[in-house]
XYZ file of C-alpha atoms in Angstrom:
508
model
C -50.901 31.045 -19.227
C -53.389 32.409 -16.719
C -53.404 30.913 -13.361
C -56.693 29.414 -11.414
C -57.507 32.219 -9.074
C -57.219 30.485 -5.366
C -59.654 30.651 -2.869
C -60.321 33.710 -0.759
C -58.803 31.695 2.466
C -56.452 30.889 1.043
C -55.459 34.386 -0.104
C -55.819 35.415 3.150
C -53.680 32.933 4.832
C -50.883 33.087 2.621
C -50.776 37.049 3.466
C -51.180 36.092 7.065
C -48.377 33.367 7.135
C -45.823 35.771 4.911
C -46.782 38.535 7.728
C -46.982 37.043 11.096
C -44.660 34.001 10.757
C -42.748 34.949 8.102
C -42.642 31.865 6.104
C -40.839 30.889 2.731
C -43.263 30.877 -0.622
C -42.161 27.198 -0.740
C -43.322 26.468 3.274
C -46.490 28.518 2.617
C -47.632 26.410 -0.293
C -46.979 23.269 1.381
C -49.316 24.499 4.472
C -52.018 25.964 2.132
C -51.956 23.292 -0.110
C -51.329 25.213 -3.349
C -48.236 25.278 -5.727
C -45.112 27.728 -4.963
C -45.942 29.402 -7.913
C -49.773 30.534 -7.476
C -48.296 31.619 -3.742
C -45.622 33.579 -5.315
C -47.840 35.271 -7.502
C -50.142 36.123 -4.857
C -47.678 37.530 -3.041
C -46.648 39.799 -5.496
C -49.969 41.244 -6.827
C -50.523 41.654 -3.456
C -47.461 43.787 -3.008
C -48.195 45.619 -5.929
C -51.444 46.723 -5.011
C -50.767 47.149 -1.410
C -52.868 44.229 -0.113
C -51.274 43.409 3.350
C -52.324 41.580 6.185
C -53.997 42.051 9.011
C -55.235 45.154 7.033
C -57.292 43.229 3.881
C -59.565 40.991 7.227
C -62.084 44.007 6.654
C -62.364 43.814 2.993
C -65.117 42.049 1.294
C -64.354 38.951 -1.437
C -64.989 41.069 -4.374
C -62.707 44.245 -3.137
C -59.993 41.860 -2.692
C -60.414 39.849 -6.293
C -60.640 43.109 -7.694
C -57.448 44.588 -6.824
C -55.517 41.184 -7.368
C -56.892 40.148 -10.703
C -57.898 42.978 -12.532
C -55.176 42.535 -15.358
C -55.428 39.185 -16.985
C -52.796 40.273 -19.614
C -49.007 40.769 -18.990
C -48.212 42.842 -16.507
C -47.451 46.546 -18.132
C -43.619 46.882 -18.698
C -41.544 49.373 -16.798
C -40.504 52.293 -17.975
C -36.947 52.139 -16.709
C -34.405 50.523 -18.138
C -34.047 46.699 -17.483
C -31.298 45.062 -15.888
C -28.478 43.523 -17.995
C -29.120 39.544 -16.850
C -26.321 38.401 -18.431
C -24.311 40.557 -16.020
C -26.289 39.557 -13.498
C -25.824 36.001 -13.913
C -22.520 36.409 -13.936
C -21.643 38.743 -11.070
C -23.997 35.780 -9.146
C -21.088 33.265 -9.975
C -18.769 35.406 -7.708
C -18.301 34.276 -3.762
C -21.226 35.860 -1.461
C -22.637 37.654 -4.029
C -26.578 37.622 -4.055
C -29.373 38.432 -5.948
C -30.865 41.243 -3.129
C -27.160 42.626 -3.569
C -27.267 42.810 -7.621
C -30.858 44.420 -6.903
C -30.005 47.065 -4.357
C -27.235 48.338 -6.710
C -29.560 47.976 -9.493
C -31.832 50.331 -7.875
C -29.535 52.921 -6.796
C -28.567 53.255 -10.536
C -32.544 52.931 -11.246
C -34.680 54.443 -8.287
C -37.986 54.050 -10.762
C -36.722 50.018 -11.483
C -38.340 46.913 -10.354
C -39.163 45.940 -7.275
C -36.637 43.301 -5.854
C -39.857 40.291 -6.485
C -39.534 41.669 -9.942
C -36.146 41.609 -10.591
C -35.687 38.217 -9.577
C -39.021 36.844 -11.943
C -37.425 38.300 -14.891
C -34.233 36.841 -13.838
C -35.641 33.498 -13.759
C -37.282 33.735 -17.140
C -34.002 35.223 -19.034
C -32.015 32.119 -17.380
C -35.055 29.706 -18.458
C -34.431 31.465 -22.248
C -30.731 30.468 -22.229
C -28.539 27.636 -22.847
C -28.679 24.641 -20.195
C -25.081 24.932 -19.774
C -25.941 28.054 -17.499
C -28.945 27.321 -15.718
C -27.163 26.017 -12.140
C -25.187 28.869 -10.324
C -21.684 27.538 -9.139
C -19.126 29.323 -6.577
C -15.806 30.091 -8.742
C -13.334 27.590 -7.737
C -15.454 25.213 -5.942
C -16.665 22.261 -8.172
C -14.767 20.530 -10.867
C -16.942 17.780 -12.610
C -15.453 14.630 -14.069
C -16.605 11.692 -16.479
C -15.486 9.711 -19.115
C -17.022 10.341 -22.871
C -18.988 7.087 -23.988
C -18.001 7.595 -27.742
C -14.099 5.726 -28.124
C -11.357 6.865 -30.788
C -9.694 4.231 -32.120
C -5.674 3.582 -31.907
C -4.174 1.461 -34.893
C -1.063 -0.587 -34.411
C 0.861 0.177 -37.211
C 2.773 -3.018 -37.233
C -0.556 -5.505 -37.186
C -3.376 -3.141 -38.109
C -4.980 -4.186 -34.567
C -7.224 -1.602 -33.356
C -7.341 -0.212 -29.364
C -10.104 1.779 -28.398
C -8.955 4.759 -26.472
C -11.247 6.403 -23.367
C -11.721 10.325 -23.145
C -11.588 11.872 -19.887
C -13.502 14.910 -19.729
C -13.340 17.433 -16.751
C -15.298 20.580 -16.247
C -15.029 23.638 -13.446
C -18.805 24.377 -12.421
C -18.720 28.220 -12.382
C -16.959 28.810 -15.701
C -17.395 25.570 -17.588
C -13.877 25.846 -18.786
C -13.471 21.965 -19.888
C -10.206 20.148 -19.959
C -10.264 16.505 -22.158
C -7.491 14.213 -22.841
C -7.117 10.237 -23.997
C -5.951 7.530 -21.855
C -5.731 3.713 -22.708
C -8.086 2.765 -20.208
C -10.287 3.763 -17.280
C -8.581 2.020 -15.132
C -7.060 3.513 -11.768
C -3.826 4.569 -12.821
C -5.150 6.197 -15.683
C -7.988 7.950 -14.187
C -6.056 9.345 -10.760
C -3.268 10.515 -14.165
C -6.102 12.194 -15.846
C -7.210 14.146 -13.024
C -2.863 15.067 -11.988
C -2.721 16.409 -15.491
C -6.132 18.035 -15.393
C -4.951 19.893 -12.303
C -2.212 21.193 -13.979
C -4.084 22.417 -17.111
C -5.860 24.703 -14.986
C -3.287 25.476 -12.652
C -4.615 24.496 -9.280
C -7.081 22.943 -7.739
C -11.094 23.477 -6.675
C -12.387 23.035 -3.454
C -14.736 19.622 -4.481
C -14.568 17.196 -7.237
C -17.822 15.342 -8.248
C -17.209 12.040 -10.269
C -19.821 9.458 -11.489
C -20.052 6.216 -9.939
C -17.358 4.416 -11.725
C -15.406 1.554 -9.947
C -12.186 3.502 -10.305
C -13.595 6.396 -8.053
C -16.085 4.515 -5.838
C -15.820 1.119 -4.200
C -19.243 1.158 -2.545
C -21.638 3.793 -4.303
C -24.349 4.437 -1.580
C -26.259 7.129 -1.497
C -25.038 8.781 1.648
C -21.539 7.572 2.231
C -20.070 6.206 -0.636
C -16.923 4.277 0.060
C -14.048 5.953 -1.992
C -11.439 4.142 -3.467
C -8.025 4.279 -0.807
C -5.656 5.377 -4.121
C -9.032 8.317 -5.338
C -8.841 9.569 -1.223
C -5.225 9.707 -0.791
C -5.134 11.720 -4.733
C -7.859 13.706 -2.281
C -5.922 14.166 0.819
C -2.752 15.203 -1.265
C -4.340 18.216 -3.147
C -6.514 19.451 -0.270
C -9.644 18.395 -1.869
C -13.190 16.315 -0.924
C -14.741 14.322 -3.368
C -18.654 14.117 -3.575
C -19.747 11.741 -5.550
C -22.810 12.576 -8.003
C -25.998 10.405 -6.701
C -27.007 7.239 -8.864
C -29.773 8.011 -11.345
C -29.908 11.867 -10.410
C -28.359 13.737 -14.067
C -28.441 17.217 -11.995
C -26.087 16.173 -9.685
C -23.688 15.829 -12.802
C -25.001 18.089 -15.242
C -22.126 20.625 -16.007
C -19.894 17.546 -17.235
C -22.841 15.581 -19.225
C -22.899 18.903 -20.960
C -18.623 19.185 -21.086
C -18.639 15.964 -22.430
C -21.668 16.189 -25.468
C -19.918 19.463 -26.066
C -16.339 17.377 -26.670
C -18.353 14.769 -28.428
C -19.803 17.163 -31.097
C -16.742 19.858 -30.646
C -13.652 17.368 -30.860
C -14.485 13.697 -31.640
C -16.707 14.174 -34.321
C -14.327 16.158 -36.617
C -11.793 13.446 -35.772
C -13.817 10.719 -36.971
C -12.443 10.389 -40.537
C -8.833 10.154 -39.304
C -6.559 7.364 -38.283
C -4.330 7.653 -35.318
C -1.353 5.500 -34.809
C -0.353 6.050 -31.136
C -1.614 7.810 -28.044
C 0.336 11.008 -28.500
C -0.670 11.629 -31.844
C -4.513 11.642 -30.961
C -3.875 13.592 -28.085
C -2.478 16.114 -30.168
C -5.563 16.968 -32.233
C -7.475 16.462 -28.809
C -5.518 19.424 -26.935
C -6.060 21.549 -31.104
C -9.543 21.246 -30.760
C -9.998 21.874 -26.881
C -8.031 24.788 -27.593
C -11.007 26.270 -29.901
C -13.454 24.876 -27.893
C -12.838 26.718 -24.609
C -12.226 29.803 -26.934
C -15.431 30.028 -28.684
C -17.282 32.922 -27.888
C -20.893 32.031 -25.859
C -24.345 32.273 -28.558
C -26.139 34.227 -25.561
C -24.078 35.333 -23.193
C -20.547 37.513 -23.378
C -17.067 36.347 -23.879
C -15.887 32.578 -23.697
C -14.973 29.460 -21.658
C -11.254 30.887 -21.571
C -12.576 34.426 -20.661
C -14.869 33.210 -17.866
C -12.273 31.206 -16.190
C -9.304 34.095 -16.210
C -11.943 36.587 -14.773
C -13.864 34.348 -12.452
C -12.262 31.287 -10.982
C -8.553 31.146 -11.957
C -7.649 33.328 -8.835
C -9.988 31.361 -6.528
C -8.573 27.900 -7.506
C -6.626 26.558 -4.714
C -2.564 26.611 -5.272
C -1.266 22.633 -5.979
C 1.343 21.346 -3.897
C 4.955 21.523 -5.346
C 5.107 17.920 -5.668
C 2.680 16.073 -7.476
C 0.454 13.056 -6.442
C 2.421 10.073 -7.267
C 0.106 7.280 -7.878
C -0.245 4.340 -5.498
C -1.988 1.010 -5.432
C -3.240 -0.275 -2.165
C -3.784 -3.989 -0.933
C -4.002 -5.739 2.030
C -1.229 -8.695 2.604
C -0.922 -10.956 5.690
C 2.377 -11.712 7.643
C 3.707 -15.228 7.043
C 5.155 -17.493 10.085
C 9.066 -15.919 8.712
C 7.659 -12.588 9.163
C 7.441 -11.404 5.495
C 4.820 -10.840 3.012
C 4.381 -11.269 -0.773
C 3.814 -8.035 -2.842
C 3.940 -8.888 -6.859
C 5.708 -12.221 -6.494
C 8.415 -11.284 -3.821
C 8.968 -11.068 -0.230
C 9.695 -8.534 2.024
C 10.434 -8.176 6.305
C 7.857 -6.356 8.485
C 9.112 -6.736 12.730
C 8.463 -10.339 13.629
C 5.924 -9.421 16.546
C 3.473 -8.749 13.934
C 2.967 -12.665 12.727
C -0.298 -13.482 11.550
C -1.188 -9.473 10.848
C -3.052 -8.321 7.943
C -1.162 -5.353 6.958
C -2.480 -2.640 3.841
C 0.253 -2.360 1.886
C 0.808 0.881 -0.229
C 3.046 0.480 -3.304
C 3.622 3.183 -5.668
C 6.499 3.592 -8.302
C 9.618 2.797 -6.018
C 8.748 2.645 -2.677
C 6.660 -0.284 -0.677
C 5.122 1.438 2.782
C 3.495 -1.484 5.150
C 1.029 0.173 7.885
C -1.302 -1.250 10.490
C -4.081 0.475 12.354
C -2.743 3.444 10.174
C 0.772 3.608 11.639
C 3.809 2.707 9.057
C 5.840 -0.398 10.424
C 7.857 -0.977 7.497
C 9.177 0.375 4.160
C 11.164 -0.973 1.157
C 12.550 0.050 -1.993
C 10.677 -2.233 -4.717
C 12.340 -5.842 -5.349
C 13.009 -6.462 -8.922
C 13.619 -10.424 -8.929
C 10.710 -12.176 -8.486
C 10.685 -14.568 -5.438
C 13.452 -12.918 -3.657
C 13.666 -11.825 0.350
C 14.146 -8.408 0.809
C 14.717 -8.535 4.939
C 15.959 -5.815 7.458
C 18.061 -7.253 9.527
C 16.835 -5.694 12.589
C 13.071 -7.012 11.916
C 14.283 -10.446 13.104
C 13.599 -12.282 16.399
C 16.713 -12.558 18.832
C 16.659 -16.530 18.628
C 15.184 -16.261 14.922
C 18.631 -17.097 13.074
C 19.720 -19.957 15.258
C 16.098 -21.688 15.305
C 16.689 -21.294 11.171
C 20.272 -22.972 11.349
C 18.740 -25.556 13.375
C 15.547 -26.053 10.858
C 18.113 -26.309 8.491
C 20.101 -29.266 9.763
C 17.427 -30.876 10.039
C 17.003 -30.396 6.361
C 19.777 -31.540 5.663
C 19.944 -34.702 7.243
C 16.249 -35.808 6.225
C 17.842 -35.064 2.629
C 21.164 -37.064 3.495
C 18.631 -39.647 4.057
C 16.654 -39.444 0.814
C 20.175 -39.350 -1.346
C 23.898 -37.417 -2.007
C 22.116 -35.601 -4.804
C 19.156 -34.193 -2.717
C 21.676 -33.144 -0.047
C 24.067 -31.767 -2.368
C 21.142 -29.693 -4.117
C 20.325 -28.010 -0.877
C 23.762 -27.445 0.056
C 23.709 -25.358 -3.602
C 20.375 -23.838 -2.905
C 22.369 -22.723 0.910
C 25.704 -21.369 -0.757
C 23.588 -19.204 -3.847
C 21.272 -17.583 -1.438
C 21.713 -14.718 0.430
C 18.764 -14.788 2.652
C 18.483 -18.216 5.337
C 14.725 -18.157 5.127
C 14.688 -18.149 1.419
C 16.883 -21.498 1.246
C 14.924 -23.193 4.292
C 11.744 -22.216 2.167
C 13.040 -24.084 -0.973
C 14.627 -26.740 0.827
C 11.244 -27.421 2.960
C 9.729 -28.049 -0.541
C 12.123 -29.719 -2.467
C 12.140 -32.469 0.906
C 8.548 -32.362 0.576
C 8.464 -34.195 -2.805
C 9.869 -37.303 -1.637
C 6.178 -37.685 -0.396
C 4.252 -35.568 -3.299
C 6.285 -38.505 -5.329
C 8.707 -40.965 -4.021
C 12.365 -40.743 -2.648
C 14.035 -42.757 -5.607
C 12.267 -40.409 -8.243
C 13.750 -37.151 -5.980
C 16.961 -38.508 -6.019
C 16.417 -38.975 -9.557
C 15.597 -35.304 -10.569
C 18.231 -33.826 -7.881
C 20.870 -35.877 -9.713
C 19.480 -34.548 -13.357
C 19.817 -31.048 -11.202
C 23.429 -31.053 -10.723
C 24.322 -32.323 -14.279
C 22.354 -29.737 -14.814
C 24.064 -26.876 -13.211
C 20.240 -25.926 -11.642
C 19.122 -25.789 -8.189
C 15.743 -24.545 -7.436
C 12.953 -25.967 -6.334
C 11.247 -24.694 -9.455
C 13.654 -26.704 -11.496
C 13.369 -29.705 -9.390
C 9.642 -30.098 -9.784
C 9.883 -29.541 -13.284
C 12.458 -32.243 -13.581
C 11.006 -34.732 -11.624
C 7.077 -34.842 -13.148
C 9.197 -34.336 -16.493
C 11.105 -37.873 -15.898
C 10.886 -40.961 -18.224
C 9.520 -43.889 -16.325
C 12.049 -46.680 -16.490
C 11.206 -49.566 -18.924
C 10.165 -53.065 -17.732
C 13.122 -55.646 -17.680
C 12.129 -58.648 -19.578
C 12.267 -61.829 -17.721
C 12.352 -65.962 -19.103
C 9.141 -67.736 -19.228
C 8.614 -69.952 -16.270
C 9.282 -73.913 -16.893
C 6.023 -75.301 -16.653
C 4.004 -78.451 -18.277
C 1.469 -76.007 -20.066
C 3.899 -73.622 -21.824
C 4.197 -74.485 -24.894
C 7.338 -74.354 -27.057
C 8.283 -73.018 -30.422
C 8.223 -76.450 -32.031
C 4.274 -76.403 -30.731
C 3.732 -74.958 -34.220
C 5.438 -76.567 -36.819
């Protein structure tokens, strides 16, 4: 298509801005008002025909339309040899390579080649001729793109014939599109931070920046500039050396190497799995890692070698080394500090120093270990509990006075008990002797005392007596005994003697 020939000032100040200021094609449209295109090609008939400035201010309009647009057609080929693209594009995908470099070389193989404007216009049209997959340039090693498929594979439970839909995680390095793809239960956190772990390690280390949609596993707050990452997706980040840039909402470019990664999966692996019937997660992953396999080994239409090829020659060297232990994954929440200095984590209870009352404290707890921090500085760790409401306390994170004000609590306990009933006291005394930890037992035996009011003393005593014949002594129990009890049945009393009442004999 022939472009609109632009206006003779405007020829002449896009040769005077290129000259004197030196401005970009792109800044030199945007001051002449023209497009980057009808600039570039200005500048480059210009070149070829000599045209420069301030030496074309003498020449007359039709000299200069002359010697720009005197060949309508296709400019007339040269007669040395082209460039091979494809090994241009990629020697481009190597670190602080350029396109001037790749030219210069060019021409001291070619002294009669193209011009370096040249060169890079037939570039651009090859790439524009190829597949999508290879239109953006990427460092080696720098970006790996990540995503989940939308299409499902179904798991069947072979006991019920239930169905689970399982998600596929796809994940693609930028600069040699060499895809890794796996299935997972769910998206959720554990089983995307896994996903990525395992990713890692099928392509034995790790790139320099990761670039995940906007999924809540991956971003708590997705704004455009600083998206908020999740603590567990920063900390997988920290541990591996990595940042994470989320792709921008509604902007397909800024994700396009996996959209591609995963229709390739869709069409490469999922679809010739459709007809089968998996019965667990290890069986479909099977056929998953098959089919990846001849993926990532299938030679390119229009370019040379493969997905495998590209990465061992390009980025496998330039991937960072992982760290010799693996990220373990870790869920983090923020708990506050009850008046006995311990807080709850999954139903159980465990001692942070009692100077920090009343904190809110982010609590990281991965597979074994419970770390407690504030402001960022640990003040606490715990091996995980494993019976639900139990006190898991360090000693030393007491008060001085904090055991004695407890034993004295606790007589009071037990004498407002004493008060209630023999049961009630002796079920405390139980709870006492069967616990290890004193705030545990003044906990329950705060509670159980409370009940007298929740319900009434006689219907405590009741249940704490039921208790011991019971051989139980929690307040769990306890609660469940007393709203379970049978309400006593009326007594029947003898009809008042009274002139009105009326007798048996009445009816005869």
């Amino acid at each position: 298509m022939v472009q609109t020939r632009l206006s003779m000032r405007r020829i002449k100040e896009i040769l005077r801005l290129r000259a004197e200021v030196g401005l970009s094609e792109r800044r030199i449209a945007a001051s002449v008002g023209a497009s980057r295109s009808s600039v570039q090609q200005c500048l480059q008939r210009a070149r070829a025909e000599g045209l420069a400035w301030p030496g074309c201010q003498d020449l007359s309009e039709e000299e200069i339309y002359a010697r720009l647009y005197h060949r309508q057609g296709r400019p007339a080929k040269s007669l040395a040899p082209l460039p091979d693209f494809a090994k241009v594009h990629v020697e481009l995908a190597r670190k602080g390579v350029t396109r001037e470099l790749l030219w210069q070389e060019y021409k001291a193989a070619q002294p009669d080649g193209l011009q370096y404007t040249s060169f890079c216009t037939l570039y651009r049209a090859w790439l524009a001729t190829h597949e999508t997959v290879f239109r953006q340039t990427h460092v080696p090693g720098e970006k790996l793109f990540v995503d989940y498929a939308g299409q499902t594979v179904a798991i069947t439970d072979p006991a019920t014939g239930n169905t689970h839909s399982a998600q596929i995680f796809v994940a693609v390095l930028g600069a040699s599109n060499y895809t890794f793809a796996e299935a997972t239960l769910s998206q959720s956190l554990p089983d995307w931070l896994g996903s990525h772990v395992r990713a890692l390690r099928f392509f034995g280390g790790a790139p320099r920046i990761i670039v995940p949609d906007n999924l809540k596993s991956a971003i708590t707050k997705a704004r455009r500039y600083d998206p908020e990452l999740n603590p567990s997706y920063a900390e997988f980040a920290q541990h591996y050396g990595i940042a994470v840039l989320p792709a921008r909402v509604r902007k397909p470019r800024d994700k396009a190497n996996v959209e591609n990664g995963v229709l390739l999966v869709t069409r490469w692996i999922l679809a010739r799995l459709r007809h089968h019937t998996f019965f667990s997660l290890g069986e479909l992953n099977e056929s998953v890692v098959h089919w990846l396999r001849v993926l990532n080994e299938r030679p390119f239409k229009k370019m040379e070698g493969s997905r495998l090829s590209r990465f061992e020659s390009t980025e496998r060297a330039l991937l960072a080394p992982s760290p010799l232990r693996h990220y373990e994954f870790a869920q983090w929440k923020q708990v506050k500090v009850h008046p006995d200095y311990h807080v709850q984590v999954d139903k159980m209870f465990y001692s942070v120093p009692y100077r920090l009352v009343g904190q809110t404290l982010e609590a990281r707890v991965s597979a074994q270990m419970l770390e407690l921090f504030l402001g960022g500085k640990l003040v606490s760790t715990h091996y995980l509990g494993t019976i639900l409401g139990h006190f898991y306390t360090h000693p030393e994170h007491r008060a001085p006075a904090h055991s004695a004000q407890i034993d004295q609590t606790m007589e009071r306990m037990f004498s407002r008990a004493a008060q209630i009933g023999p049961a009630t006291r002796e079920v405390i005394q139980r709870q006492a002797s069967h616990r290890k930890h004193p705030e545990q037992t003044l906990r329950a035996a705060q509670g159980i005392v409370r009940m007298a009011q929740d319900f009434s003393a006689p219907q405590l005593e009741q249940a704490c007596l039921r208790a011991l014949g019971l051989g139980v002594y929690s307040y769990r129990a306890v609660h469940t005994l007393i709203k379970s009890a049978v309400p006593e049945a009326p007594i029947a009393t003898a009809a008042p003697e009274h002139a009105n009442v009326r007798g048996s004999d009445y009816f005869h």
